[in-house]
mmCIF file of C-alpha atoms in Angstrom:
data_model
loop_
_atom_site.group_PDB
_atom_site.id
_atom_site.type_symbol
_atom_site.label_atom_id
_atom_site.label_comp_id
_atom_site.label_asym_id
_atom_site.label_seq_id
_atom_site.Cartn_x
_atom_site.Cartn_y
_atom_site.Cartn_z
ATOM 1 C CA MET A 944 140.759 146.300 16.856
ATOM 2 C CA LEU A 945 144.358 146.846 16.465
ATOM 3 C CA ARG A 946 143.716 150.774 15.590
ATOM 4 C CA LEU A 947 141.495 150.920 18.580
ATOM 5 C CA LEU A 948 143.994 149.698 20.740
ATOM 6 C CA HIS A 949 146.567 152.238 19.598
ATOM 7 C CA LEU A 950 144.242 154.870 20.035
ATOM 8 C CA LEU A 951 143.480 153.763 23.334
ATOM 9 C CA LEU A 952 147.174 153.591 24.301
ATOM 10 C CA ILE A 953 147.667 157.140 22.859
ATOM 11 C CA LEU A 954 144.646 158.579 24.903
ATOM 12 C CA CYS A 955 146.021 156.776 28.091
ATOM 13 C CA CYS A 956 148.813 159.312 28.499
ATOM 14 C CA PHE A 957 146.300 162.107 29.581
ATOM 15 C CA PHE A 958 145.418 159.898 32.589
ATOM 16 C CA GLN A 959 148.592 158.615 33.775
ATOM 17 C CA ALA A 960 149.475 161.333 36.216
ATOM 18 C CA SER A 961 146.017 160.900 38.051
ATOM 19 C CA SER A 962 144.578 158.254 39.952
ATOM 20 C CA PRO A 963 143.449 155.127 37.907
ATOM 21 C CA SER A 964 139.754 155.068 37.294
ATOM 22 C CA ALA A 965 137.391 152.635 35.829
ATOM 23 C CA ASP A 966 136.786 154.669 32.565
ATOM 24 C CA ALA A 967 140.237 154.892 31.482
ATOM 25 C CA PRO A 968 143.231 152.591 30.852
ATOM 26 C CA TYR A 969 146.098 152.602 33.131
ATOM 27 C CA GLU A 970 149.208 150.747 34.026
ATOM 28 C CA THR A 971 149.282 148.599 37.270
ATOM 29 C CA PHE A 972 152.525 146.994 38.706
ATOM 30 C CA ASN A 973 151.934 143.424 40.136
ATOM 31 C CA VAL A 974 155.217 142.993 42.000
ATOM 32 C CA LYS A 975 156.804 145.332 44.440
ATOM 33 C CA TYR A 976 160.180 146.644 43.692
ATOM 34 C CA ARG A 977 162.037 145.006 46.567
ATOM 35 C CA GLU A 978 160.305 141.705 45.894
ATOM 36 C CA ILE A 979 161.801 141.562 42.364
ATOM 37 C CA ALA A 980 164.784 139.311 42.226
ATOM 38 C CA PRO A 981 168.022 141.254 41.388
ATOM 39 C CA SER A 982 168.967 138.845 38.638
ATOM 40 C CA VAL A 983 165.717 139.700 36.913
ATOM 41 C CA LEU A 984 166.626 143.620 36.771
ATOM 42 C CA ARG A 985 170.329 142.596 35.899
ATOM 43 C CA ASP A 986 169.347 140.335 32.809
ATOM 44 C CA THR A 987 166.509 142.155 31.520
ATOM 45 C CA ILE A 988 167.255 143.608 27.888
ATOM 46 C CA GLY A 989 163.614 144.478 27.081
ATOM 47 C CA VAL A 990 160.105 144.064 27.659
ATOM 48 C CA VAL A 991 157.657 141.741 25.901
ATOM 49 C CA THR A 992 154.093 142.882 25.938
ATOM 50 C CA ILE A 993 151.484 140.095 25.159
ATOM 51 C CA ASN A 994 148.067 141.739 24.365
ATOM 52 C CA ALA A 995 145.386 139.596 25.029
ATOM 53 C CA ASP A 996 142.026 139.936 23.269
ATOM 54 C CA PHE A 997 139.364 141.757 25.247
ATOM 55 C CA SER A 998 135.567 142.380 24.849
ATOM 56 C CA TRP A 999 133.119 145.058 26.066
ATOM 57 C CA GLU A 1000 130.084 142.717 25.971
ATOM 58 C CA ASN A 1001 128.459 142.569 29.396
ATOM 59 C CA GLY A 1002 131.316 144.914 30.629
ATOM 60 C CA TYR A 1003 134.919 144.997 30.001
ATOM 61 C CA SER A 1004 136.703 141.644 30.110
ATOM 62 C CA VAL A 1005 139.981 140.030 29.003
ATOM 63 C CA LYS A 1006 140.095 136.542 27.521
ATOM 64 C CA ASP A 1007 142.911 134.295 28.928
ATOM 65 C CA VAL A 1008 145.645 133.294 26.642
ATOM 66 C CA GLU A 1009 147.327 130.001 26.237
ATOM 67 C CA LEU A 1010 150.991 130.308 26.367
ATOM 68 C CA LYS A 1011 153.181 127.789 24.744
ATOM 69 C CA ALA A 1012 156.424 127.422 26.842
ATOM 70 C CA TYR A 1013 159.729 125.934 25.078
ATOM 71 C CA ASP A 1014 162.734 124.396 26.136
ATOM 72 C CA LYS A 1015 166.094 124.829 24.432
ATOM 73 C CA VAL A 1016 167.529 121.403 23.701
ATOM 74 C CA ALA A 1017 170.834 120.961 21.845
ATOM 75 C CA GLY A 1018 170.340 124.195 19.973
ATOM 76 C CA SER A 1019 166.679 123.683 19.010
ATOM 77 C CA PHE A 1020 163.399 124.678 20.757
ATOM 78 C CA VAL A 1021 160.857 122.203 21.731
ATOM 79 C CA VAL A 1022 157.378 122.724 23.244
ATOM 80 C CA SER A 1023 157.424 121.830 26.911
ATOM 81 C CA GLU A 1024 154.165 122.999 28.254
ATOM 82 C CA THR A 1025 151.196 125.058 27.645
ATOM 83 C CA ILE A 1026 150.388 127.451 30.450
ATOM 84 C CA SER A 1027 147.693 129.990 31.281
ATOM 85 C CA LEU A 1028 148.853 133.480 31.052
ATOM 86 C CA GLN A 1029 146.445 134.866 33.457
ATOM 87 C CA LYS A 1030 146.734 131.943 36.127
ATOM 88 C CA GLN A 1031 150.248 130.583 35.718
ATOM 89 C CA THR A 1032 152.253 133.940 35.148
ATOM 90 C CA VAL A 1033 152.877 137.176 37.124
ATOM 91 C CA ALA A 1034 153.610 140.051 34.581
ATOM 92 C CA LEU A 1035 155.778 142.582 36.176
ATOM 93 C CA SER A 1036 153.273 145.195 34.913
ATOM 94 C CA SER A 1037 150.144 145.058 33.012
ATOM 95 C CA PHE A 1038 147.865 147.780 31.255
ATOM 96 C CA GLY A 1039 144.524 148.319 30.198
ATOM 97 C CA TYR A 1040 140.946 149.075 31.460
ATOM 98 C CA SER A 1041 141.032 147.807 35.023
ATOM 99 C CA GLY A 1042 145.019 147.663 34.538
ATOM 100 C CA ILE A 1043 144.566 144.508 32.608
ATOM 101 C CA GLY A 1044 144.552 143.496 29.034
ATOM 102 C CA SER A 1045 148.259 144.003 27.905
ATOM 103 C CA TYR A 1046 150.674 142.010 30.206
ATOM 104 C CA ARG A 1047 154.546 143.237 30.304
ATOM 105 C CA PHE A 1048 157.188 140.689 31.026
ATOM 106 C CA PRO A 1049 161.086 141.276 31.297
ATOM 107 C CA MET A 1050 162.778 139.901 28.420
ATOM 108 C CA THR A 1051 166.318 138.366 29.057
ATOM 109 C CA GLU A 1052 167.463 136.721 25.765
ATOM 110 C CA GLU A 1053 166.618 136.385 22.113
ATOM 111 C CA GLU A 1054 167.262 133.904 19.517
ATOM 112 C CA GLY A 1055 165.596 134.359 16.137
ATOM 113 C CA ASP A 1056 161.732 134.212 16.638
ATOM 114 C CA TYR A 1057 162.241 133.097 20.269
ATOM 115 C CA CYS A 1058 162.605 135.263 23.239
ATOM 116 C CA ARG A 1059 163.026 134.408 27.052
ATOM 117 C CA ILE A 1060 160.686 135.956 29.383
ATOM 118 C CA VAL A 1061 160.512 136.183 33.284
ATOM 119 C CA ILE A 1062 156.995 134.900 34.320
ATOM 120 C CA ASP A 1063 157.625 135.004 37.998
ATOM 121 C CA PRO A 1064 159.805 137.851 38.827
ATOM 122 C CA LYS A 1065 160.073 137.131 42.534
ATOM 123 C CA ASN A 1066 161.527 133.674 42.006
ATOM 124 C CA ASP A 1067 163.156 134.369 38.586
ATOM 125 C CA ARG A 1068 161.101 131.802 36.709
ATOM 126 C CA ARG A 1069 161.991 132.202 32.931
ATOM 127 C CA ILE A 1070 160.637 130.291 29.897
ATOM 128 C CA TRP A 1071 161.151 130.820 26.154
ATOM 129 C CA ILE A 1072 158.149 131.537 23.770
ATOM 130 C CA ASN A 1073 158.088 132.195 20.004
ATOM 131 C CA ASN A 1074 156.639 135.598 19.653
ATOM 132 C CA GLN A 1075 155.696 134.975 15.991
ATOM 133 C CA ILE A 1076 153.540 131.954 16.597
ATOM 134 C CA GLN A 1077 152.256 133.351 19.921
ATOM 135 C CA ALA A 1078 151.162 136.454 18.070
ATOM 136 C CA LYS A 1079 149.245 134.874 15.392
ATOM 137 C CA ASN A 1080 146.706 133.657 18.056
ATOM 138 C CA LEU A 1081 146.259 137.207 19.485
ATOM 139 C CA GLU A 1082 144.350 139.975 17.432
ATOM 140 C CA ASN A 1083 146.572 142.598 18.892
ATOM 141 C CA GLY A 1084 149.678 140.691 18.992
ATOM 142 C CA VAL A 1085 153.061 140.477 20.722
ATOM 143 C CA GLU A 1086 155.263 143.575 21.072
ATOM 144 C CA LYS A 1087 159.015 143.823 21.862
ATOM 145 C CA ILE A 1088 161.028 146.843 23.065
ATOM 146 C CA HIS A 1089 164.641 146.843 23.675
ATOM 147 C CA PHE A 1090 166.138 149.131 26.401
ATOM 148 C CA ASP A 1091 169.240 149.765 24.330
ATOM 149 C CA ALA A 1092 167.051 151.124 21.456
ATOM 150 C CA LEU A 1093 164.439 153.208 22.942
ATOM 151 C CA LYS A 1094 162.946 155.887 20.650
ATOM 152 C CA ASN A 1095 159.886 157.343 18.990
ATOM 153 C CA LEU A 1096 158.592 158.666 22.294
ATOM 154 C CA VAL A 1097 157.859 155.473 24.072
ATOM 155 C CA ALA A 1098 156.526 156.097 27.592
ATOM 156 C CA VAL A 1099 158.839 155.056 30.496
ATOM 157 C CA ASP A 1100 158.518 155.006 34.212
ATOM 158 C CA LEU A 1101 161.702 156.086 35.819
ATOM 159 C CA PHE A 1102 160.905 155.967 39.369
ATOM 160 C CA ILE A 1103 159.338 152.508 39.802
ATOM 161 C CA PHE A 1104 162.622 150.834 40.822
ATOM 162 C CA THR A 1105 163.618 153.338 43.168
ATOM 163 C CA ASP A 1106 162.847 153.705 47.090
ATOM 164 C CA SER A 1107 163.025 157.636 46.787
ATOM 165 C CA GLY A 1108 160.870 158.223 43.903
ATOM 166 C CA LYS A 1109 163.587 160.518 42.777
ATOM 167 C CA LYS A 1110 165.883 160.369 39.539
ATOM 168 C CA LYS A 1111 168.994 162.335 38.225
ATOM 169 C CA LEU A 1112 168.548 163.730 34.889
ATOM 170 C CA TYR A 1113 171.829 164.578 33.347
ATOM 171 C CA ALA A 1114 172.489 167.444 30.823
ATOM 172 C CA GLU A 1115 174.391 165.187 28.614
ATOM 173 C CA PRO A 1116 174.674 161.436 28.326
ATOM 174 C CA SER A 1117 177.717 160.969 30.688
ATOM 175 C CA ARG A 1118 178.167 160.733 34.326
ATOM 176 C CA GLU A 1119 180.349 163.464 34.527
ATOM 177 C CA SER A 1120 177.781 165.913 33.128
ATOM 178 C CA SER A 1121 175.865 168.393 35.412
ATOM 179 C CA PHE A 1122 172.316 166.908 36.396
ATOM 180 C CA VAL A 1123 169.197 167.773 38.077
ATOM 181 C CA VAL A 1124 166.997 165.812 40.353
ATOM 182 C CA ILE A 1125 163.293 165.116 39.537
ATOM 183 C CA ASP A 1126 160.709 163.037 41.479
ATOM 184 C CA SER A 1127 157.601 161.092 40.622
ATOM 185 C CA LYS A 1128 155.082 163.790 42.039
ATOM 186 C CA LYS A 1129 155.889 165.953 38.930
ATOM 187 C CA HIS A 1130 156.555 163.478 36.445
ATOM 188 C CA ALA A 1131 154.236 160.310 36.376
ATOM 189 C CA PHE A 1132 156.145 159.179 33.137
ATOM 190 C CA LEU A 1133 158.350 160.563 30.563
ATOM 191 C CA LEU A 1134 158.890 159.836 26.907
ATOM 192 C CA ALA A 1135 162.146 158.370 25.615
ATOM 193 C CA ALA A 1136 163.464 159.907 22.459
ATOM 194 C CA GLU A 1137 166.607 157.920 21.947
ATOM 195 C CA VAL A 1138 169.693 156.067 23.744
ATOM 196 C CA LYS A 1139 173.272 156.908 23.843
ATOM 197 C CA ASN A 1140 176.146 155.641 26.031
ATOM 198 C CA GLY A 1141 173.794 153.756 28.429
ATOM 199 C CA PHE A 1142 171.500 156.899 28.860
ATOM 200 C CA VAL A 1143 168.090 157.645 27.451
ATOM 201 C CA ARG A 1144 167.131 161.013 26.325
ATOM 202 C CA LEU A 1145 163.880 162.179 27.847
ATOM 203 C CA VAL A 1146 161.075 164.498 26.970
ATOM 204 C CA SER A 1147 158.002 165.387 28.986
ATOM 205 C CA GLU A 1148 154.542 163.911 28.416
ATOM 206 C CA GLU A 1149 153.466 167.327 26.995
ATOM 207 C CA ALA A 1150 155.638 166.659 24.078
ATOM 208 C CA ILE A 1151 152.797 164.900 22.094
ATOM 209 C CA ASN A 1152 150.790 168.106 22.433
ATOM 210 C CA LEU A 1153 153.443 170.568 21.344
ATOM 211 C CA GLN A 1154 152.335 172.646 18.647
ATOM 212 C CA SER A 1155 154.209 175.555 16.918
ATOM 213 C CA GLU A 1156 152.470 178.930 16.394
ATOM 214 C CA ASP A 1157 151.094 177.825 13.037
ATOM 215 C CA GLY A 1158 149.147 174.952 14.497
ATOM 216 C CA LYS A 1159 151.646 172.314 13.015
ATOM 217 C CA GLU A 1160 153.327 169.551 15.183
ATOM 218 C CA ASN A 1161 156.550 170.513 16.846
ATOM 219 C CA PRO A 1162 159.015 168.004 15.310
ATOM 220 C CA THR A 1163 161.763 168.800 18.136
ATOM 221 C CA PRO A 1164 160.088 168.586 21.524
ATOM 222 C CA GLN A 1165 162.528 170.179 24.079
ATOM 223 C CA THR A 1166 164.768 167.723 25.986
ATOM 224 C CA LEU A 1167 164.464 167.419 29.801
ATOM 225 C CA GLY A 1168 167.627 165.491 30.263
ATOM 226 C CA TRP A 1169 169.424 162.169 30.049
ATOM 227 C CA ALA A 1170 168.857 159.174 32.533
ATOM 228 C CA ARG A 1171 170.881 156.150 33.344
ATOM 229 C CA ILE A 1172 169.202 152.905 32.110
ATOM 230 C CA ARG A 1173 171.160 150.916 34.716
ATOM 231 C CA ASP A 1174 172.608 151.592 38.085
ATOM 232 C CA ASN A 1175 176.282 151.136 39.405
ATOM 233 C CA GLU A 1176 175.282 147.518 39.932
ATOM 234 C CA GLY A 1177 173.852 146.935 36.315
ATOM 235 C CA LEU A 1178 170.418 146.781 37.536
ATOM 236 C CA LEU A 1179 167.472 148.174 35.305
ATOM 237 C CA THR A 1180 166.226 151.568 36.540
ATOM 238 C CA LEU A 1181 163.234 152.028 34.315
ATOM 239 C CA TRP A 1182 160.385 150.293 32.791
ATOM 240 C CA ILE A 1183 158.029 150.657 29.728
ATOM 241 C CA VAL A 1184 154.470 151.848 30.635
ATOM 242 C CA GLY A 1185 151.324 152.787 28.738
ATOM 243 C CA GLY A 1186 151.481 155.771 26.606
ATOM 244 C CA PRO A 1187 151.814 156.738 22.881
ATOM 245 C CA ASN A 1188 153.569 154.361 20.664
ATOM 246 C CA CYS A 1189 153.893 151.614 23.350
#
């Protein structure tokens, strides 16, 4: 099942630029940009994706997940409650057939196997979870991606936290560098290759298909430019989405 999910994630990149359809997995955003509490975008350091188990029997369906929430008391973590992932949380985005299956939450803190996630981006409600314990109960597990360590061509949406649908891409990882402006009409998503000085180096989605003349994979896809990960106020400006290696 895990290998099947990874295959689906790779295949999904070919559908991201088009409208969502019932026969392809896609990313859906569950909270509008202006409804997200600024403190969430300021404090978020990564994304936690909880991959719920799913079935194709009698049509595509996703099983609910019991999410164990912890309180931090005197330096230790104690289970405070068990909540329904589907009924008592609002993932900032979710991915899969019908736009559900993998649920993505902003991560604001980490401590050992524990991480703090935002389960209500509008009201900035946060809980601690143990990602290792939580992953044991799920066939496809729990994944964490840090914004200060983006690499391996993980897919990102540069435009979801903008009103204009436009973003600057700099020639170098510096605000003093020259830049061009791109928009969401041309790039539904881009692929993050590395992070430097608060910028992420990006290549186009076509990079996964690049081949040299002899038919071998091209190990150095062309860089489109560097984008800032945070704006002048320290607010996050991009998000992880469905695509290769995510």
